[in-house]
Coordinates of C-alpha atoms and ligand atoms in Angstrom, one line a residue:
X705 CA -49.6 -55.7 -4.6
X706 CA -48.1 -52.3 -4.6
X707 CA -45.0 -51.2 -6.7
X708 CA -43.3 -47.9 -7.1
X709 CA -40.6 -47.5 -9.8
X710 CA -38.5 -44.4 -9.6
X711 CA -36.2 -43.7 -12.5
X712 CA -33.6 -41.2 -12.5
X713 CA -35.7 -39.1 -10.1
X714 CA -33.8 -35.5 -9.6
X715 CA -34.8 -32.7 -7.5
X716 CA -32.8 -29.6 -7.6
X717 CA -32.7 -26.9 -5.0
X718 CA -30.7 -23.9 -4.3
X719 CA -28.3 -24.7 -7.4
X720 CA -27.7 -28.4 -6.6
X721 CA -29.3 -31.6 -6.7
X722 CA -30.6 -32.4 -3.6
X723 CA -31.9 -35.7 -5.1
X724 CA -29.6 -36.8 -7.6
X725 CA -30.5 -39.5 -10.3
X726 CA -32.2 -41.7 -7.9
X727 CA -33.4 -45.3 -9.4
X728 CA -35.3 -47.5 -7.2
X729 CA -37.9 -50.3 -7.2
X730 CA -40.0 -51.2 -4.5
X731 CA -42.7 -53.6 -3.9
X732 CA -45.5 -54.9 -1.4
X733 CA -44.2 -57.2 1.4
X734 CA -41.1 -54.8 2.0
X735 CA -40.1 -52.7 4.7
X736 CA -37.6 -50.6 3.5
X737 CA -35.4 -48.6 5.9
X738 CA -34.4 -45.3 4.0
X739 CA -31.2 -44.1 5.8
X740 CA -28.5 -41.5 5.4
X741 CA -27.0 -38.8 7.2
X742 CA -28.8 -35.4 7.9
X743 CA -29.7 -33.6 4.4
X744 CA -29.0 -36.9 2.5
X745 CA -32.3 -36.1 0.6
X746 CA -34.5 -38.8 2.5
X747 CA -37.3 -36.4 3.4
X748 CA -37.2 -34.9 -0.1
X749 CA -37.3 -38.5 -1.8
X750 CA -40.2 -39.4 0.5
X751 CA -42.3 -36.5 -0.8
X752 CA -41.5 -37.5 -4.3
X753 CA -42.8 -41.2 -3.6
X754 CA -45.9 -39.5 -1.6
X755 CA -46.5 -37.7 -5.0
X756 CA -46.6 -34.3 -3.4
X757 CA -43.3 -33.2 -4.7
X758 CA -43.1 -33.3 -8.6
X759 CA -39.3 -34.2 -9.4
X760 CA -37.6 -31.7 -11.9
X761 CA -36.3 -34.8 -13.7
X762 CA -37.0 -38.7 -14.1
X763 CA -40.2 -40.1 -12.7
X764 CA -41.6 -42.0 -9.9
X765 CA -44.8 -44.3 -10.4
X766 CA -47.1 -46.1 -8.3
X767 CA -48.5 -49.1 -9.6
X768 CA -47.8 -47.8 -13.4
X769 CA -49.3 -44.5 -13.0
X770 CA -46.9 -41.3 -12.7
X771 CA -47.2 -40.1 -9.5
X772 CA -48.5 -36.3 -10.3
X773 CA -51.0 -37.9 -12.6
X774 CA -52.5 -39.5 -9.9
X775 CA -56.1 -39.1 -8.9
X776 CA -56.0 -37.4 -5.7
X777 CA -58.6 -38.9 -3.5
X778 CA -57.5 -42.2 -5.2
X779 CA -53.8 -41.6 -4.0
X780 CA -55.0 -40.5 -0.5
X781 CA -56.8 -43.9 -0.2
X782 CA -53.6 -45.8 -1.6
X783 CA -51.3 -44.5 0.4
X784 CA -50.5 -42.7 3.7
X785 CA -47.6 -40.3 4.2
X786 CA -46.3 -39.1 7.4
X787 CA -44.0 -36.1 7.4
X788 CA -41.3 -35.4 9.4
X789 CA -42.1 -33.8 12.8
X790 CA -45.8 -33.4 12.3
X791 CA -47.5 -31.0 14.5
X792 CA -51.2 -30.8 15.5
X793 CA -52.2 -27.4 14.6
X794 CA -55.1 -26.9 16.6
X795 CA -56.7 -28.4 19.7
X796 CA -58.9 -31.6 18.3
X797 CA -58.8 -34.8 20.8
X798 CA -56.5 -37.5 19.9
X799 CA -59.6 -39.6 19.1
X800 CA -60.4 -37.0 16.1
X801 CA -56.7 -36.4 15.1
X802 CA -56.6 -40.4 14.5
X803 CA -59.9 -40.4 12.7
X804 CA -58.9 -37.8 10.3
X805 CA -56.5 -40.6 8.6
X806 CA -60.0 -41.9 7.4
X807 CA -60.7 -39.0 5.6
X808 CA -60.2 -40.2 2.2
X809 CA -62.7 -42.9 2.8
X810 CA -65.3 -41.1 4.6
X811 CA -68.9 -40.5 3.4
X812 CA -69.6 -36.9 2.4
X813 CA -72.0 -36.2 4.9
X814 CA -73.3 -37.8 8.6
X815 CA -71.7 -39.1 11.4
X816 CA -68.6 -41.5 11.7
X817 CA -70.1 -44.9 10.7
X818 CA -69.8 -47.7 13.2
X819 CA -67.2 -49.8 11.7
X820 CA -65.0 -46.8 11.6
X821 CA -65.1 -45.9 15.0
X822 CA -63.9 -49.4 15.8
X823 CA -61.1 -48.6 13.5
X824 CA -60.3 -45.6 15.3
X825 CA -60.5 -47.4 18.7
X826 CA -57.9 -50.5 17.4
X827 CA -55.7 -47.6 16.3
X828 CA -55.4 -45.9 19.7
X829 CA -55.2 -49.1 21.4
X830 CA -52.5 -50.1 19.2
X831 CA -50.5 -46.9 19.7
X832 CA -50.9 -47.3 23.7
X833 CA -53.2 -44.1 23.6
X834 CA -56.7 -45.0 24.9
X835 CA -56.2 -43.4 27.8
X836 CA -55.5 -40.3 25.9
X837 CA -58.5 -40.4 23.5
X838 CA -60.2 -37.3 24.8
X839 CA -57.1 -35.1 25.5
X840 CA -56.4 -32.4 23.3
X841 CA -54.0 -33.2 20.5
X842 CA -51.8 -30.1 21.3
X843 CA -51.1 -30.9 24.8
X844 CA -49.6 -34.3 24.0
X845 CA -46.0 -34.8 24.8
X846 CA -43.7 -35.3 21.6
X847 CA -43.5 -38.8 21.6
X848 CA -47.1 -39.5 22.5
X849 CA -47.8 -37.0 19.3
X850 CA -45.7 -38.9 17.4
X851 CA -47.5 -42.2 18.2
X852 CA -50.7 -40.4 17.5
X853 CA -49.5 -39.5 13.9
X854 CA -48.5 -42.8 13.3
X855 CA -51.9 -44.0 14.4
X856 CA -53.4 -41.6 12.0
X857 CA -51.2 -42.8 8.8
X858 CA -52.2 -46.5 9.7
X859 CA -56.0 -46.3 10.6
X860 CA -57.0 -46.3 6.7
X861 CA -54.9 -49.5 6.3
X862 CA -53.0 -48.0 3.6
X863 CA -51.5 -50.4 0.7
X864 CA -48.6 -47.8 0.7
X865 CA -47.5 -46.3 3.6
X866 CA -44.6 -43.7 3.6
X867 CA -43.3 -42.8 6.9
X868 CA -40.6 -40.0 7.7
X869 CA -38.8 -40.5 10.8
X870 CA -42.0 -42.3 12.6
X871 CA -40.1 -43.3 15.8
X872 CA -38.2 -40.0 16.4
X873 CA -38.5 -39.1 20.1
X874 CA -40.3 -42.4 21.2
X875 CA -39.0 -44.2 24.0
X876 CA -37.5 -47.5 23.7
X877 CA -40.5 -49.7 24.1
X878 CA -42.9 -47.6 22.0
X879 CA -40.1 -47.3 19.1
X880 CA -39.9 -51.1 19.1
X881 CA -43.7 -51.3 19.3
X882 CA -43.8 -49.1 16.3
X883 CA -41.2 -50.8 14.2
X884 CA -42.7 -54.1 15.0
X885 CA -46.0 -52.9 13.6
X886 CA -44.6 -51.8 10.6
X887 CA -42.8 -55.0 9.7
X888 CA -46.3 -56.6 10.4
X889 CA -48.0 -54.4 7.6
X890 CA -45.0 -55.4 5.2
X891 CA -45.4 -59.1 6.2
X892 CA -49.1 -58.5 5.3
X893 CA -48.1 -57.6 1.8
X894 CA -48.2 -53.5 2.1
X895 CA -45.3 -51.6 0.7
X896 CA -43.7 -49.4 4.0
X897 CA -40.9 -47.0 3.4
X898 CA -39.4 -45.1 6.6
X899 CA -36.6 -43.1 7.0
X900 CA -34.9 -43.9 10.2
X901 CA -32.0 -43.1 12.4
X902 CA -31.9 -46.0 14.5
X903 CA -30.1 -48.7 12.6
X904 CA -30.3 -51.1 15.0
X905 CA -34.0 -51.3 14.4
X906 CA -33.6 -50.9 10.7
X907 CA -31.1 -54.1 11.1
X908 CA -33.7 -56.0 12.9
X909 CA -36.8 -55.3 11.2
X910 CA -36.3 -53.9 7.9
X911 CA -36.4 -56.0 4.8
X912 CA -34.8 -53.9 2.7
X913 CA -32.4 -50.9 3.2
X914 CA -32.1 -48.0 1.0
X915 CA -29.1 -45.5 1.7
X916 CA -28.7 -42.1 0.5
X917 CA -25.8 -39.5 0.6
X918 CA -25.4 -36.3 -0.6
X919 CA -28.7 -36.5 -2.9
X920 CA -27.5 -40.0 -4.2
X921 CA -28.7 -43.6 -4.0
X922 CA -25.5 -45.2 -2.5
X923 CA -26.9 -48.4 -2.0
X924 CA -30.2 -50.4 -1.5
X925 CA -31.0 -54.2 -1.5
X926 CA -31.6 -56.7 1.7
X927 CA -30.9 -55.6 5.1
X928 CA -28.3 -58.6 5.7
X929 CA -26.3 -57.6 2.3
X930 CA -26.6 -53.9 2.5
X931 CA -26.0 -52.8 6.0
X932 CA -22.6 -53.5 6.2
X933 CA -19.8 -51.7 8.4
X934 CA -18.0 -50.5 5.1
X935 CA -21.0 -48.9 3.9
X936 CA -22.0 -47.1 7.1
X937 CA -18.5 -46.0 7.5
X938 CA -18.4 -44.3 4.1
X939 CA -21.8 -42.9 4.3
X940 CA -21.6 -41.7 8.3
X941 CA -18.1 -41.3 8.5
X942 CA -17.6 -43.1 11.9
X943 CA -16.6 -46.5 12.6
X944 CA -19.6 -49.0 12.9
X945 CA -20.0 -52.2 14.2
X946 CA -22.7 -54.5 12.8
X947 CA -23.7 -57.7 14.2
X948 CA -26.5 -59.7 12.9
X949 CA -27.8 -57.4 10.4
X950 CA -31.2 -59.2 9.1
X951 CA -31.7 -61.0 12.3
X952 CA -34.1 -60.4 15.4
X953 CA -31.4 -59.6 17.7
X954 CA -29.1 -57.4 15.2
X955 CA -27.2 -54.4 16.6
X956 CA -25.6 -51.3 15.2
X957 CA -23.2 -49.3 16.9
X958 CA -21.1 -46.3 16.3
X959 CA -17.5 -45.4 17.5
X960 CA -15.6 -42.2 17.3
X961 CA -12.6 -42.6 14.8
X962 CA -10.2 -40.9 17.3
X963 CA -10.7 -41.5 21.2
X964 CA -11.3 -38.8 23.4
Ligands
LIG2489 P1 -32.9 -35.5 5.0 O1 -34.3 -35.7 5.2 O2 -32.0 -36.7 4.5 O3 -32.1 -35.0 6.3 P2 -33.8 -33.4 3.2 O4 -34.3 -34.2 2.0 O5 -34.9 -32.8 4.1 O6 -32.5 -34.4 3.8 O7 -32.8 -32.5 2.7 C1 -31.9 -32.8 1.6 C2 -30.9 -31.5 1.4 O8 -31.8 -30.2 0.7 C3 -30.9 -30.5 2.8 O9 -29.3 -30.2 2.6 C4 -31.6 -29.2 2.8 O10 -30.8 -28.7 3.7 C5 -31.7 -29.1 1.2 N1 -32.9 -28.1 0.9 C6 -34.3 -28.9 0.8 N2 -35.2 -27.9 0.6 C7 -34.4 -26.7 0.1 C8 -34.7 -25.4 -0.6 N3 -35.7 -25.1 -0.6 N4 -33.3 -24.8 -0.7 C9 -32.5 -25.4 -0.5 N5 -32.2 -26.5 0.0 C10 -33.0 -27.1 0.4
LIG2490 MG1 -35.5 -35.5 7.0

């Protein structure tokens, strides 16, 4: 099973540490919800974990190998990374966009092997996009595009999946579907790290929660123990009500500190 070890990782930008001495250990079987306010450093940390950003201090290792030293093709096979707000840059069909997720496994020449076509079809179906398969990806709605991009990240069946706000803009059914699929992958032994703002979904489906604030990792651990009203109040600066964290019917709600 895959393992990521983060030791004293620091990323400095604009004269400050936007990721500040973060220590974290993650392993296969976990669905880790990375939460925290805007600007906390979640996306920056995820790009370090993805091996796309070399930290200014500390080390991040995947299965014992420092991420910047990983063979690029091997890394692309082992982990998928979905950036925040991904865009379709040119008008390929939705089916081809999803098939791009198989690129690291593709033979260098020739058509798409039959087994890969079947995987693309399965990924499209799971994302509820079969009816859109021939549509130019540039014409999808925001939520449909987000589902297509998640399908592209999942189609290669990576051991490690790093997804940055994968549910942003999804309607309730598709957000639930997406989160349930991420949890199912963790239950199969994959390591899934997802930055999320929907804390109810995090409370229901994440096995672990990692909480960032102002570049620092302020808490991490099993969802039921970590996602407490006191912590959410401290980090998000609003009153939080948490019910049943770590169970299938959990809810997290926020109320303003002073009435209107
Ligand atoms: P999050 O994903 O938690 O919202 P980010 O990781 O995207 O946060 O960003 C963390 C902080 O770092 C933000 O305040 C952002 O404005 C800042 N930041 C990111 N890149 C740079 C940069 N190149 N120069 C200055 N500040 C940056
Ligand atoms: Mg972000």
